[in-house]
PDB file of C-alpha atoms and ligand atoms in Angstrom:
ATOM      1  CA  MET A   1      20.359   2.625   8.454  1.00  0.00           C
ATOM      2  CA  ASP A   2      19.083   6.076   9.327  1.00  0.00           C
ATOM      3  CA  ALA A   3      18.102   9.437   7.923  1.00  0.00           C
ATOM      4  CA  HIS A   4      21.653  10.131   6.748  1.00  0.00           C
ATOM      5  CA  ASP A   5      21.291   7.441   4.118  1.00  0.00           C
ATOM      6  CA  MET A   6      18.946   9.746   2.234  1.00  0.00           C
ATOM      7  CA  GLY A   7      21.414  12.577   2.134  1.00  0.00           C
ATOM      8  CA  THR A   8      19.773  15.982   2.178  1.00  0.00           C
ATOM      9  CA  ASP A   9      16.489  14.710   0.722  1.00  0.00           C
ATOM     10  CA  LEU A  10      15.100  13.544   4.052  1.00  0.00           C
ATOM     11  CA  GLU A  11      13.559  15.693   6.718  1.00  0.00           C
ATOM     12  CA  ARG A  12      12.933  13.090   9.404  1.00  0.00           C
ATOM     13  CA  VAL A  13      12.281   9.416  10.022  1.00  0.00           C
ATOM     14  CA  LEU A  14       8.570   8.861  10.595  1.00  0.00           C
ATOM     15  CA  LEU A  15       8.518   5.085  11.094  1.00  0.00           C
ATOM     16  CA  THR A  16      11.513   2.897  11.827  1.00  0.00           C
ATOM     17  CA  SER A  17      11.874  -0.571  10.333  1.00  0.00           C
ATOM     18  CA  GLU A  18      11.328  -1.982  13.849  1.00  0.00           C
ATOM     19  CA  GLN A  19       8.008  -0.152  14.176  1.00  0.00           C
ATOM     20  CA  ILE A  20       6.928  -1.366  10.736  1.00  0.00           C
ATOM     21  CA  ASP A  21       7.919  -4.936  11.549  1.00  0.00           C
ATOM     22  CA  GLN A  22       5.993  -4.920  14.845  1.00  0.00           C
ATOM     23  CA  ARG A  23       2.888  -3.481  13.256  1.00  0.00           C
ATOM     24  CA  LEU A  24       3.011  -6.074  10.468  1.00  0.00           C
ATOM     25  CA  ASP A  25       3.134  -8.848  13.086  1.00  0.00           C
ATOM     26  CA  ALA A  26      -0.145  -7.582  14.540  1.00  0.00           C
ATOM     27  CA  MET A  27      -1.761  -7.107  11.131  1.00  0.00           C
ATOM     28  CA  ALA A  28      -0.778 -10.609  10.038  1.00  0.00           C
ATOM     29  CA  ALA A  29      -2.221 -12.122  13.213  1.00  0.00           C
ATOM     30  CA  GLU A  30      -5.496 -10.290  12.622  1.00  0.00           C
ATOM     31  CA  ILE A  31      -5.647 -11.399   8.979  1.00  0.00           C
ATOM     32  CA  ASP A  32      -4.856 -15.021   9.906  1.00  0.00           C
ATOM     33  CA  SER A  33      -7.670 -15.055  12.414  1.00  0.00           C
ATOM     34  CA  ASP A  34     -10.186 -13.314  10.093  1.00  0.00           C
ATOM     35  CA  TYR A  35      -9.494 -15.680   7.180  1.00  0.00           C
ATOM     36  CA  ALA A  36      -9.042 -18.885   9.180  1.00  0.00           C
ATOM     37  CA  GLY A  37      -9.835 -21.894   7.002  1.00  0.00           C
ATOM     38  CA  ARG A  38     -10.136 -19.816   3.818  1.00  0.00           C
ATOM     39  CA  GLU A  39      -7.685 -19.394   0.972  1.00  0.00           C
ATOM     40  CA  LEU A  40      -6.699 -15.799   0.441  1.00  0.00           C
ATOM     41  CA  LEU A  41      -5.558 -14.105  -2.764  1.00  0.00           C
ATOM     42  CA  LEU A  42      -3.205 -11.243  -1.979  1.00  0.00           C
ATOM     43  CA  VAL A  43      -3.207  -8.573  -4.690  1.00  0.00           C
ATOM     44  CA  GLY A  44      -0.222  -6.242  -4.505  1.00  0.00           C
ATOM     45  CA  VAL A  45      -0.409  -2.888  -6.243  1.00  0.00           C
ATOM     46  CA  LEU A  46       2.838  -2.197  -8.068  1.00  0.00           C
ATOM     47  CA  LYS A  47       5.256  -0.733  -7.404  1.00  0.00           C
ATOM     48  CA  GLY A  48       4.782   0.805  -3.970  1.00  0.00           C
ATOM     49  CA  ALA A  49       3.320  -2.239  -2.239  1.00  0.00           C
ATOM     50  CA  VAL A  50       6.250  -4.551  -2.995  1.00  0.00           C
ATOM     51  CA  MET A  51       7.828  -4.218   0.459  1.00  0.00           C
ATOM     52  CA  ALA A  52       4.557  -4.489   2.379  1.00  0.00           C
ATOM     53  CA  MET A  53       3.525  -7.501   0.301  1.00  0.00           C
ATOM     54  CA  ALA A  54       6.861  -9.265   0.817  1.00  0.00           C
ATOM     55  CA  ASP A  55       6.946  -8.660   4.568  1.00  0.00           C
ATOM     56  CA  LEU A  56       3.255  -9.133   5.359  1.00  0.00           C
ATOM     57  CA  SER A  57       2.900 -12.310   3.306  1.00  0.00           C
ATOM     58  CA  ARG A  58       5.859 -13.921   5.073  1.00  0.00           C
ATOM     59  CA  LYS A  59       4.181 -13.367   8.426  1.00  0.00           C
ATOM     60  CA  LEU A  60       0.906 -15.036   7.380  1.00  0.00           C
ATOM     61  CA  HIS A  61       0.208 -18.646   8.264  1.00  0.00           C
ATOM     62  CA  SER A  62      -2.931 -18.770   6.109  1.00  0.00           C
ATOM     63  CA  LYS A  63      -2.894 -20.472   2.731  1.00  0.00           C
ATOM     64  CA  VAL A  64      -2.338 -17.650   0.237  1.00  0.00           C
ATOM     65  CA  THR A  65      -1.664 -17.033  -3.413  1.00  0.00           C
ATOM     66  CA  MET A  66      -0.273 -13.749  -4.715  1.00  0.00           C
ATOM     67  CA  ASP A  67      -0.933 -11.667  -7.769  1.00  0.00           C
ATOM     68  CA  TRP A  68      -0.061  -8.138  -8.859  1.00  0.00           C
ATOM     69  CA  MET A  69      -1.664  -5.192 -10.580  1.00  0.00           C
ATOM     70  CA  ALA A  70      -0.162  -1.999 -11.903  1.00  0.00           C
ATOM     71  CA  VAL A  71      -2.434   0.998 -12.292  1.00  0.00           C
ATOM     72  CA  SER A  72      -1.877   4.557 -13.297  1.00  0.00           C
ATOM     73  CA  SER A  73      -4.045   7.440 -12.265  1.00  0.00           C
ATOM     74  CA  TYR A  74      -4.856   9.973 -14.960  1.00  0.00           C
ATOM     75  CA  GLY A  75      -4.527  13.506 -13.762  1.00  0.00           C
ATOM     76  CA  SER A  76      -2.507  16.650 -13.866  1.00  0.00           C
ATOM     77  CA  GLY A  77       0.885  16.545 -12.186  1.00  0.00           C
ATOM     78  CA  THR A  78       1.097  14.505  -9.010  1.00  0.00           C
ATOM     79  CA  LYS A  79      -2.578  14.756  -8.038  1.00  0.00           C
ATOM     80  CA  SER A  80      -4.726  11.679  -8.328  1.00  0.00           C
ATOM     81  CA  SER A  81      -7.854  12.168 -10.441  1.00  0.00           C
ATOM     82  CA  GLY A  82      -9.724   8.971  -9.717  1.00  0.00           C
ATOM     83  CA  VAL A  83      -9.681   7.989 -13.393  1.00  0.00           C
ATOM     84  CA  VAL A  84      -7.517   4.926 -13.455  1.00  0.00           C
ATOM     85  CA  ARG A  85      -5.888   2.971 -16.256  1.00  0.00           C
ATOM     86  CA  ILE A  86      -4.764  -0.635 -15.797  1.00  0.00           C
ATOM     87  CA  LEU A  87      -1.127  -1.043 -16.857  1.00  0.00           C
ATOM     88  CA  LYS A  88      -0.875  -4.651 -15.730  1.00  0.00           C
ATOM     89  CA  ASP A  89      -3.945  -6.697 -14.918  1.00  0.00           C
ATOM     90  CA  LEU A  90      -4.238  -9.746 -12.681  1.00  0.00           C
ATOM     91  CA  ASP A  91      -3.259 -13.134 -14.072  1.00  0.00           C
ATOM     92  CA  THR A  92      -5.882 -14.694 -11.809  1.00  0.00           C
ATOM     93  CA  ASP A  93      -9.632 -15.065 -12.292  1.00  0.00           C
ATOM     94  CA  ILE A  94     -10.915 -13.767  -8.965  1.00  0.00           C
ATOM     95  CA  HIS A  95     -14.493 -14.995  -9.327  1.00  0.00           C
ATOM     96  CA  GLY A  96     -15.520 -16.506  -5.984  1.00  0.00           C
ATOM     97  CA  ARG A  97     -12.165 -15.689  -4.366  1.00  0.00           C
ATOM     98  CA  ASP A  98     -11.387 -13.925  -1.098  1.00  0.00           C
ATOM     99  CA  VAL A  99      -9.223 -11.020  -2.237  1.00  0.00           C
ATOM    100  CA  LEU A 100      -7.054  -8.815  -0.059  1.00  0.00           C
ATOM    101  CA  ILE A 101      -5.592  -5.784  -1.828  1.00  0.00           C
ATOM    102  CA  VAL A 102      -2.209  -4.825  -0.385  1.00  0.00           C
ATOM    103  CA  GLU A 103      -1.438  -1.109  -0.794  1.00  0.00           C
ATOM    104  CA  ASP A 104       1.442   1.109   0.203  1.00  0.00           C
ATOM    105  CA  ILE A 105      -0.559   4.203   1.078  1.00  0.00           C
ATOM    106  CA  VAL A 106      -4.075   5.594   0.936  1.00  0.00           C
ATOM    107  CA  ASP A 107      -3.806   9.299   0.170  1.00  0.00           C
ATOM    108  CA  SER A 108      -6.885  10.820  -1.529  1.00  0.00           C
ATOM    109  CA  GLY A 109      -8.356   7.305  -1.688  1.00  0.00           C
ATOM    110  CA  LEU A 110      -9.349   7.815  -5.332  1.00  0.00           C
ATOM    111  CA  THR A 111      -7.126   5.074  -6.779  1.00  0.00           C
ATOM    112  CA  LEU A 112      -8.186   2.542  -4.193  1.00  0.00           C
ATOM    113  CA  SER A 113     -11.845   3.408  -4.492  1.00  0.00           C
ATOM    114  CA  TRP A 114     -11.683   2.717  -8.222  1.00  0.00           C
ATOM    115  CA  LEU A 115      -9.723  -0.494  -7.688  1.00  0.00           C
ATOM    116  CA  LEU A 116     -12.188  -1.799  -5.099  1.00  0.00           C
ATOM    117  CA  ALA A 117     -15.136  -1.233  -7.428  1.00  0.00           C
ATOM    118  CA  ASN A 118     -13.257  -2.822 -10.326  1.00  0.00           C
ATOM    119  CA  LEU A 119     -12.305  -5.995  -8.417  1.00  0.00           C
ATOM    120  CA  ARG A 120     -15.762  -6.296  -6.818  1.00  0.00           C
ATOM    121  CA  SER A 121     -17.350  -6.182 -10.285  1.00  0.00           C
ATOM    122  CA  ARG A 122     -15.406  -9.328 -11.205  1.00  0.00           C
ATOM    123  CA  GLY A 123     -17.469 -11.441  -8.839  1.00  0.00           C
ATOM    124  CA  ALA A 124     -15.004 -11.957  -6.035  1.00  0.00           C
ATOM    125  CA  ARG A 125     -16.468 -13.467  -2.877  1.00  0.00           C
ATOM    126  CA  SER A 126     -14.907 -10.682  -0.843  1.00  0.00           C
ATOM    127  CA  VAL A 127     -12.543  -7.778  -1.484  1.00  0.00           C
ATOM    128  CA  GLU A 128     -10.811  -6.089   1.438  1.00  0.00           C
ATOM    129  CA  VAL A 129      -7.833  -3.756   1.758  1.00  0.00           C
ATOM    130  CA  ALA A 130      -4.648  -3.808   3.810  1.00  0.00           C
ATOM    131  CA  ALA A 131      -2.753  -0.529   3.574  1.00  0.00           C
ATOM    132  CA  MET A 132       0.581   0.102   5.242  1.00  0.00           C
ATOM    133  CA  LEU A 133      -0.048   3.850   5.534  1.00  0.00           C
ATOM    134  CA  ARG A 134      -3.064   6.139   5.439  1.00  0.00           C
ATOM    135  CA  LYS A 135      -3.302   9.934   5.415  1.00  0.00           C
ATOM    136  CA  PRO A 136      -6.725  10.612   6.963  1.00  0.00           C
ATOM    137  CA  ASP A 137      -6.452  14.366   6.367  1.00  0.00           C
ATOM    138  CA  ALA A 138      -5.981  13.881   2.614  1.00  0.00           C
ATOM    139  CA  ALA A 139      -9.068  11.720   2.050  1.00  0.00           C
ATOM    140  CA  LYS A 140     -11.327  12.869  -0.782  1.00  0.00           C
ATOM    141  CA  VAL A 141     -13.455   9.735  -0.732  1.00  0.00           C
ATOM    142  CA  GLU A 142     -14.216   7.336   2.081  1.00  0.00           C
ATOM    143  CA  VAL A 143     -12.591   3.993   1.369  1.00  0.00           C
ATOM    144  CA  PRO A 144     -13.174   1.089   3.714  1.00  0.00           C
ATOM    145  CA  VAL A 145      -9.672  -0.045   4.658  1.00  0.00           C
ATOM    146  CA  ARG A 146      -9.957  -3.141   6.820  1.00  0.00           C
ATOM    147  CA  TYR A 147      -6.306  -3.291   7.932  1.00  0.00           C
ATOM    148  CA  VAL A 148      -4.273  -0.105   8.391  1.00  0.00           C
ATOM    149  CA  GLY A 149      -0.622  -0.075   9.375  1.00  0.00           C
ATOM    150  CA  PHE A 150      -0.302   3.550  10.451  1.00  0.00           C
ATOM    151  CA  ASP A 151      -2.275   6.756  10.126  1.00  0.00           C
ATOM    152  CA  ILE A 152       0.225   9.477   9.263  1.00  0.00           C
ATOM    153  CA  PRO A 153       0.154  13.270   8.830  1.00  0.00           C
ATOM    154  CA  ASN A 154      -0.619  14.756   5.437  1.00  0.00           C
ATOM    155  CA  GLU A 155       3.010  15.056   4.330  1.00  0.00           C
ATOM    156  CA  PHE A 156       4.875  13.537   1.417  1.00  0.00           C
ATOM    157  CA  VAL A 157       6.682  10.388   2.558  1.00  0.00           C
ATOM    158  CA  VAL A 158       9.187   8.033   0.953  1.00  0.00           C
ATOM    159  CA  GLY A 159      10.775   4.699   1.756  1.00  0.00           C
ATOM    160  CA  TYR A 160       9.501   1.186   2.352  1.00  0.00           C
ATOM    161  CA  GLY A 161       8.316   1.007  -1.264  1.00  0.00           C
ATOM    162  CA  LEU A 162       7.234   4.640  -1.612  1.00  0.00           C
ATOM    163  CA  ASP A 163       9.056   6.848  -4.062  1.00  0.00           C
ATOM    164  CA  PHE A 164       9.692  10.369  -5.088  1.00  0.00           C
ATOM    165  CA  ALA A 165      10.453  10.319  -8.838  1.00  0.00           C
ATOM    166  CA  GLU A 166      11.260   6.575  -8.457  1.00  0.00           C
ATOM    167  CA  HIS A 167      13.869   7.215  -5.758  1.00  0.00           C
ATOM    168  CA  HIS A 168      14.035   6.047  -2.128  1.00  0.00           C
ATOM    169  CA  ARG A 169      11.802   2.980  -2.536  1.00  0.00           C
ATOM    170  CA  ASN A 170      14.564   0.799  -1.079  1.00  0.00           C
ATOM    171  CA  LEU A 171      14.779   2.562   2.278  1.00  0.00           C
ATOM    172  CA  PRO A 172      13.807   0.165   5.085  1.00  0.00           C
ATOM    173  CA  PHE A 173      12.056   2.968   6.992  1.00  0.00           C
ATOM    174  CA  VAL A 174       9.467   5.653   6.147  1.00  0.00           C
ATOM    175  CA  GLY A 175      10.661   9.245   6.150  1.00  0.00           C
ATOM    176  CA  THR A 176       9.344  12.654   5.205  1.00  0.00           C
ATOM    177  CA  LEU A 177      10.898  14.409   2.272  1.00  0.00           C
ATOM    178  CA  ALA A 178      12.498  17.788   2.832  1.00  0.00           C
ATOM    179  CA  PRO A 179      10.616  20.513   0.913  1.00  0.00           C
ATOM    180  CA  GLN A 180      13.819  21.537  -0.931  1.00  0.00           C
ATOM    181  CA  ALA A 181      13.994  18.014  -2.378  1.00  0.00           C
ATOM    182  CA  TYR A 182      10.875  18.519  -4.486  1.00  0.00           C
ATOM    183  CA  GLN A 183      10.954  22.240  -5.178  1.00  0.00           C
TER     184      GLN A 183
HETATM  185  P1  IMP B   1      -4.533   8.293  -4.051  1.00  0.00           P
HETATM  186  O1  IMP B   1      -5.357   7.886  -5.233  1.00  0.00           O
HETATM  187  O2  IMP B   1      -4.454   9.789  -3.890  1.00  0.00           O
HETATM  188  O3  IMP B   1      -4.964   7.621  -2.755  1.00  0.00           O
HETATM  189  O4  IMP B   1      -3.047   7.909  -4.405  1.00  0.00           O
HETATM  190  C1  IMP B   1      -2.459   6.758  -3.992  1.00  0.00           C
HETATM  191  C2  IMP B   1      -1.107   6.565  -4.631  1.00  0.00           C
HETATM  192  O5  IMP B   1      -0.353   7.794  -4.729  1.00  0.00           O
HETATM  193  C3  IMP B   1      -0.296   5.643  -3.755  1.00  0.00           C
HETATM  194  O6  IMP B   1      -0.502   4.291  -4.102  1.00  0.00           O
HETATM  195  C4  IMP B   1       1.117   6.129  -3.963  1.00  0.00           C
HETATM  196  O7  IMP B   1       1.678   5.455  -5.063  1.00  0.00           O
HETATM  197  C5  IMP B   1       0.985   7.619  -4.291  1.00  0.00           C
HETATM  198  N1  IMP B   1       1.248   8.443  -3.078  1.00  0.00           N
HETATM  199  C6  IMP B   1       0.341   9.080  -2.320  1.00  0.00           C
HETATM  200  N2  IMP B   1       0.916   9.723  -1.296  1.00  0.00           N
HETATM  201  C7  IMP B   1       2.244   9.484  -1.396  1.00  0.00           C
HETATM  202  C8  IMP B   1       3.393   9.873  -0.592  1.00  0.00           C
HETATM  203  O8  IMP B   1       3.323  10.579   0.422  1.00  0.00           O
HETATM  204  N3  IMP B   1       4.599   9.414  -1.038  1.00  0.00           N
HETATM  205  C9  IMP B   1       4.742   8.645  -2.144  1.00  0.00           C
HETATM  206  N4  IMP B   1       3.700   8.245  -2.907  1.00  0.00           N
HETATM  207  C10 IMP B   1       2.461   8.668  -2.526  1.00  0.00           C
HETATM  208 MG1   MG B   2       3.039   5.342  -6.533  1.00  0.00          MG
END
């Protein structure tokens, strides 16, 4: 599958599925070694983190359980405001647990910063973050992301779980959206 599968919406392929797969191998090895002998709770943030969660979790040898949250950021238009509403909360009591939040992308960092504080306040033993993508140039707040897949330029990207108006989540690669697609 390549850029043509997105029709005219795509500008270019930023990360191929092979690159993503290789990077996930390394991230999983690091996580396995950091959490050796501990039971990890993976918390996927819906909907964007579905692909990363599915692929990363299958590469882990550690004992893990999985849960999901859905959050929505209040704000005007497409900009994150940092004020977050929980649409779907965890089913799990995380008190005393080692929690690893799995995210698709850290953009401004506002959503993740709120989520970290929220989960930490529930008495987890530890809360860390694994993010597939990060846009360092877009950061409005410093968020400690323990495991980062790729640092990418400050451009709008889709694929591998990421959407534009709910489209393109199913692409197995990450691509940049052509400006005419969102104008
Ligand atoms: P933040 O609060 O600005 O870090 O926003 C994070 C959320 O915005 C992510 O979990 C994504 O759902 C969405 N997002 C940020 N950048 C992009 C992008 O380039 N493509 C698609 N979604 C994005
Ligand atoms: Mg999103």
